[in-house]
mmCIF file of C-alpha atoms in Angstrom:
data_model
loop_
_atom_site.group_PDB
_atom_site.id
_atom_site.type_symbol
_atom_site.label_atom_id
_atom_site.label_comp_id
_atom_site.label_asym_id
_atom_site.label_seq_id
_atom_site.Cartn_x
_atom_site.Cartn_y
_atom_site.Cartn_z
ATOM 1 C CA MET A 14 135.751 133.819 55.748
ATOM 2 C CA THR A 15 137.844 131.194 57.592
ATOM 3 C CA GLN A 16 136.450 127.797 58.496
ATOM 4 C CA ASP A 17 136.851 126.180 61.900
ATOM 5 C CA PHE A 18 138.087 122.585 61.779
ATOM 6 C CA LEU A 19 137.863 120.032 64.559
ATOM 7 C CA SER A 20 138.431 116.334 65.099
ATOM 8 C CA VAL A 21 136.221 114.025 67.142
ATOM 9 C CA THR A 22 136.302 110.346 68.048
ATOM 10 C CA GLY A 23 133.026 108.499 67.997
ATOM 11 C CA MET A 24 130.570 106.013 66.534
ATOM 12 C CA VAL A 25 127.885 106.590 63.911
ATOM 13 C CA LEU A 26 124.471 106.054 65.516
ATOM 14 C CA LYS A 27 122.328 106.638 62.454
ATOM 15 C CA THR A 28 122.383 108.090 58.984
ATOM 16 C CA VAL A 29 119.621 109.735 56.956
ATOM 17 C CA PRO A 30 119.679 110.444 53.211
ATOM 18 C CA VAL A 31 119.537 114.111 52.265
ATOM 19 C CA GLY A 32 118.874 115.240 48.706
ATOM 20 C CA GLU A 33 120.232 113.090 45.911
ATOM 21 C CA TYR A 34 123.680 112.187 47.215
ATOM 22 C CA ASP A 35 124.234 113.596 50.727
ATOM 23 C CA ARG A 36 123.757 112.149 54.204
ATOM 24 C CA ARG A 37 123.003 113.549 57.634
ATOM 25 C CA VAL A 38 124.917 111.539 60.207
ATOM 26 C CA VAL A 39 124.431 111.346 63.981
ATOM 27 C CA ILE A 40 127.653 110.540 65.843
ATOM 28 C CA LEU A 41 128.164 109.822 69.537
ATOM 29 C CA THR A 42 131.505 111.419 70.351
ATOM 30 C CA THR A 43 133.976 111.527 73.203
ATOM 31 C CA GLU A 44 134.511 115.261 72.956
ATOM 32 C CA MET A 45 131.078 116.762 72.237
ATOM 33 C CA GLY A 46 128.461 114.209 73.152
ATOM 34 C CA LYS A 47 125.961 113.519 70.368
ATOM 35 C CA ILE A 48 126.331 115.625 67.240
ATOM 36 C CA SER A 49 124.749 115.783 63.800
ATOM 37 C CA ALA A 50 126.868 116.413 60.722
ATOM 38 C CA PHE A 51 126.358 116.492 56.971
ATOM 39 C CA ALA A 52 128.436 114.357 54.636
ATOM 40 C CA LYS A 53 128.320 115.740 51.112
ATOM 41 C CA SER A 54 128.208 113.175 48.287
ATOM 42 C CA ALA A 55 128.466 110.329 50.838
ATOM 43 C CA ARG A 56 125.947 108.254 48.879
ATOM 44 C CA LYS A 57 127.965 108.323 45.687
ATOM 45 C CA PRO A 58 129.621 104.918 45.090
ATOM 46 C CA ASN A 59 133.081 106.447 44.681
ATOM 47 C CA SER A 60 132.870 108.702 47.749
ATOM 48 C CA HIS A 61 135.527 108.196 50.417
ATOM 49 C CA LEU A 62 132.758 108.672 53.010
ATOM 50 C CA VAL A 63 130.435 105.861 51.838
ATOM 51 C CA ALA A 64 131.506 103.275 54.426
ATOM 52 C CA ALA A 65 132.583 105.780 57.074
ATOM 53 C CA THR A 66 129.073 107.199 57.409
ATOM 54 C CA ASN A 67 127.316 103.866 57.927
ATOM 55 C CA PRO A 68 125.958 102.920 61.382
ATOM 56 C CA PHE A 69 128.466 101.110 63.662
ATOM 57 C CA SER A 70 131.480 102.883 62.104
ATOM 58 C CA PHE A 71 133.893 103.915 64.867
ATOM 59 C CA GLY A 72 136.899 106.166 64.496
ATOM 60 C CA LYS A 73 138.024 109.762 64.064
ATOM 61 C CA PHE A 74 135.976 112.267 62.074
ATOM 62 C CA ARG A 75 137.351 115.567 60.813
ATOM 63 C CA LEU A 76 134.706 118.258 60.636
ATOM 64 C CA TYR A 77 134.384 121.862 59.702
ATOM 65 C CA THR A 78 131.808 124.167 61.221
ATOM 66 C CA GLY A 79 129.391 125.692 58.753
ATOM 67 C CA ARG A 80 126.934 128.463 59.445
ATOM 68 C CA SER A 81 124.287 126.076 60.783
ATOM 69 C CA SER A 82 125.841 122.608 60.973
ATOM 70 C CA TYR A 83 128.954 120.464 61.150
ATOM 71 C CA ASN A 84 130.236 118.967 57.919
ATOM 72 C CA ILE A 85 132.362 115.823 57.629
ATOM 73 C CA ILE A 86 135.345 116.213 55.347
ATOM 74 C CA GLU A 87 137.240 113.002 56.134
ATOM 75 C CA ALA A 88 137.176 109.994 58.457
ATOM 76 C CA ASP A 89 139.699 107.495 59.784
ATOM 77 C CA ILE A 90 137.607 104.457 60.763
ATOM 78 C CA THR A 91 139.305 101.944 63.056
ATOM 79 C CA ASN A 92 136.381 99.516 63.400
ATOM 80 C CA TYR A 93 133.430 98.969 61.071
ATOM 81 C CA PHE A 94 132.152 95.985 63.092
ATOM 82 C CA GLU A 95 131.759 94.097 59.844
ATOM 83 C CA GLU A 96 130.854 90.894 61.728
ATOM 84 C CA LEU A 97 127.499 92.490 62.560
ATOM 85 C CA ARG A 98 126.768 93.112 58.905
ATOM 86 C CA GLU A 99 127.198 89.391 58.246
ATOM 87 C CA ASP A 100 124.766 88.233 60.961
ATOM 88 C CA PHE A 101 121.191 89.505 60.538
ATOM 89 C CA VAL A 102 120.090 88.930 64.149
ATOM 90 C CA SER A 103 123.272 90.313 65.722
ATOM 91 C CA ALA A 104 122.961 93.359 63.470
ATOM 92 C CA TYR A 105 119.537 94.100 64.929
ATOM 93 C CA TYR A 106 120.887 93.741 68.448
ATOM 94 C CA GLY A 107 123.524 96.277 67.458
ATOM 95 C CA MET A 108 120.963 98.647 65.946
ATOM 96 C CA TYR A 109 118.924 98.383 69.135
ATOM 97 C CA PHE A 110 121.995 99.411 71.159
ATOM 98 C CA LEU A 111 122.523 102.348 68.795
ATOM 99 C CA GLU A 112 118.909 103.411 69.347
ATOM 100 C CA ILE A 113 119.254 103.325 73.137
ATOM 101 C CA SER A 114 122.456 105.372 72.940
ATOM 102 C CA ASP A 115 120.708 107.876 70.676
ATOM 103 C CA TYR A 116 117.789 108.052 73.122
ATOM 104 C CA TYR A 117 120.006 108.752 76.138
ATOM 105 C CA SER A 118 122.743 110.967 74.708
ATOM 106 C CA ARG A 119 122.711 114.749 74.303
ATOM 107 C CA GLU A 120 124.790 117.355 72.491
ATOM 108 C CA ASN A 121 127.566 118.989 74.553
ATOM 109 C CA ASN A 122 127.029 116.412 77.299
ATOM 110 C CA ASP A 123 129.704 114.122 78.724
ATOM 111 C CA GLU A 124 128.870 110.864 76.959
ATOM 112 C CA LYS A 125 132.240 109.122 77.343
ATOM 113 C CA GLU A 126 130.817 106.279 79.452
ATOM 114 C CA GLN A 127 127.870 105.678 77.121
ATOM 115 C CA LEU A 128 130.212 105.611 74.120
ATOM 116 C CA LYS A 129 132.565 103.236 75.907
ATOM 117 C CA LEU A 130 129.631 100.993 76.825
ATOM 118 C CA LEU A 131 128.387 101.043 73.238
ATOM 119 C CA TYR A 132 131.808 100.183 71.836
ATOM 120 C CA GLN A 133 132.434 97.320 74.265
ATOM 121 C CA SER A 134 128.926 95.979 73.645
ATOM 122 C CA MET A 135 129.508 95.917 69.889
ATOM 123 C CA ARG A 136 132.715 94.001 70.490
ATOM 124 C CA ALA A 137 130.784 91.551 72.667
ATOM 125 C CA LEU A 138 128.196 91.024 69.916
ATOM 126 C CA CYS A 139 131.032 90.094 67.562
ATOM 127 C CA SER A 140 132.286 87.415 69.968
ATOM 128 C CA PRO A 141 130.981 83.853 69.498
ATOM 129 C CA LYS A 142 131.623 83.169 73.199
ATOM 130 C CA LEU A 143 128.756 85.320 74.520
ATOM 131 C CA GLU A 144 125.005 84.959 74.117
ATOM 132 C CA ASN A 145 123.284 87.935 72.517
ATOM 133 C CA GLN A 146 120.473 87.741 75.068
ATOM 134 C CA LEU A 147 122.966 88.143 77.914
ATOM 135 C CA ILE A 148 124.703 91.041 76.136
ATOM 136 C CA ARG A 149 121.337 92.739 75.697
ATOM 137 C CA ALA A 150 120.428 92.412 79.388
ATOM 138 C CA ILE A 151 123.821 93.755 80.441
ATOM 139 C CA PHE A 152 123.625 96.671 78.005
ATOM 140 C CA GLU A 153 120.105 97.671 79.046
ATOM 141 C CA ILE A 154 120.893 97.626 82.756
ATOM 142 C CA LYS A 155 124.280 99.348 82.423
ATOM 143 C CA SER A 156 122.853 102.082 80.164
ATOM 144 C CA ILE A 157 120.352 102.921 82.883
ATOM 145 C CA VAL A 158 123.166 102.924 85.460
ATOM 146 C CA VAL A 159 125.442 105.135 83.312
ATOM 147 C CA ASN A 160 122.635 107.664 82.910
ATOM 148 C CA GLY A 161 121.974 107.828 86.647
ATOM 149 C CA GLU A 162 118.517 106.258 86.587
ATOM 150 C CA PHE A 163 119.083 102.832 88.111
ATOM 151 C CA PRO A 164 116.174 102.181 90.520
ATOM 152 C CA GLY A 165 117.983 99.646 92.705
ATOM 153 C CA ILE A 166 118.284 95.883 93.052
ATOM 154 C CA PRO A 167 114.834 94.211 93.044
ATOM 155 C CA THR A 168 113.727 93.032 96.487
ATOM 156 C CA LYS A 169 110.088 91.968 96.088
ATOM 157 C CA ASN A 170 110.568 88.978 93.784
ATOM 158 C CA ASN A 171 111.965 85.546 94.501
ATOM 159 C CA PHE A 172 114.939 85.780 92.184
ATOM 160 C CA GLN A 173 117.809 83.356 92.469
ATOM 161 C CA GLU A 174 120.791 84.594 94.429
ATOM 162 C CA SER A 175 122.917 84.228 91.291
ATOM 163 C CA THR A 176 120.591 86.582 89.420
ATOM 164 C CA LEU A 177 120.852 89.241 92.116
ATOM 165 C CA TYR A 178 124.624 88.822 92.160
ATOM 166 C CA ALA A 179 124.761 89.281 88.365
ATOM 167 C CA ILE A 180 122.728 92.493 88.591
ATOM 168 C CA GLN A 181 124.993 93.802 91.354
ATOM 169 C CA TYR A 182 128.053 92.955 89.256
ATOM 170 C CA ILE A 183 126.658 94.803 86.224
ATOM 171 C CA VAL A 184 125.860 97.859 88.343
ATOM 172 C CA GLU A 185 129.247 98.058 90.083
ATOM 173 C CA SER A 186 131.636 96.693 87.449
ATOM 174 C CA SER A 187 133.758 98.846 85.171
ATOM 175 C CA ILE A 188 132.614 98.764 81.559
ATOM 176 C CA GLU A 189 135.823 97.002 80.520
ATOM 177 C CA LYS A 190 134.930 94.030 82.774
ATOM 178 C CA LEU A 191 131.220 93.806 81.961
ATOM 179 C CA TYR A 192 131.313 91.040 79.398
ATOM 180 C CA THR A 193 133.455 88.570 81.281
ATOM 181 C CA PHE A 194 130.910 86.203 82.784
ATOM 182 C CA HIS A 195 128.334 83.592 81.837
ATOM 183 C CA VAL A 196 125.116 82.557 83.576
ATOM 184 C CA SER A 197 122.870 79.517 83.581
ATOM 185 C CA PRO A 198 119.775 79.477 81.323
ATOM 186 C CA GLU A 199 117.573 79.971 84.381
ATOM 187 C CA VAL A 200 119.534 83.004 85.575
ATOM 188 C CA LEU A 201 119.583 84.438 82.047
ATOM 189 C CA GLN A 202 115.808 84.174 81.896
ATOM 190 C CA GLU A 203 115.462 86.050 85.182
ATOM 191 C CA LEU A 204 118.085 88.618 84.224
ATOM 192 C CA SER A 205 116.279 89.281 80.944
ATOM 193 C CA ARG A 206 113.013 89.711 82.808
ATOM 194 C CA VAL A 207 114.609 92.252 85.159
ATOM 195 C CA SER A 208 116.285 94.232 82.368
ATOM 196 C CA ASP A 209 113.038 94.286 80.386
ATOM 197 C CA TYR A 210 111.201 95.609 83.433
ATOM 198 C CA TYR A 211 113.838 98.310 83.999
ATOM 199 C CA ARG A 212 113.708 99.364 80.333
ATOM 200 C CA LYS A 213 109.924 99.714 80.307
ATOM 201 C CA MET A 214 110.020 101.661 83.567
ATOM 202 C CA MET A 215 112.923 104.012 82.767
ATOM 203 C CA MET A 216 112.873 104.439 78.967
ATOM 204 C CA ASP A 217 109.681 106.059 77.734
ATOM 205 C CA HIS A 218 110.352 105.303 74.096
ATOM 206 C CA LYS A 219 109.351 102.917 71.326
ATOM 207 C CA PHE A 220 112.474 101.321 69.839
ATOM 208 C CA LEU A 221 111.780 100.238 66.256
ATOM 209 C CA SER A 222 114.760 97.891 66.072
ATOM 210 C CA LEU A 223 113.583 96.133 69.235
ATOM 211 C CA GLU A 224 110.210 95.434 67.634
ATOM 212 C CA VAL A 225 111.962 93.825 64.662
ATOM 213 C CA LEU A 226 114.359 91.971 66.942
ATOM 214 C CA ASP A 227 111.558 90.539 69.070
ATOM 215 C CA SER A 228 109.775 89.358 65.928
ATOM 216 C CA LEU A 229 112.890 87.436 64.886
ATOM 217 C CA LEU A 230 113.413 85.588 68.177
#
């Protein structure tokens, strides 16, 4: 029986141990939306898939289609986002972003914009020039926008004009230009309050990494 091979570009959202040495990996891809795939022997120290199947790993994955699942046979990782592994707090911001992307994405759905947002947000977390709190607010709001659930600019609160402008910019800006601005501490506080309100209203889910993150801050 012949095997069907395919190649996808994406980022590992999560990985779960299976049996003694294997892993089940969830990948957000450009071509197929969110997929699950098995990586045989990926937990063995000498496996070529050890690092490639860790969360945050971004690159090309070569798969073959089994009877009931995809199987990873090799990976060409172009960015491991190793800076996040060296900063405990930033790593949890990153894991929170992975969780949101996992929550929103679906198999065989067009998830190119969510993947692009996730990738650019990871790059932003690795930059010392941007505050993690600002990156989080931008990511939360833009994820809601990308998934077609943005409820509109708030009108019933006395937010500063700069805060409303920042929200409008996040909503309308291309993902490539999202992380190109700074705000005052007062605006950041308001922006965080708005993004938190949006998240609670639009995402009916308990994010475990957010609970840990909030306990660290």
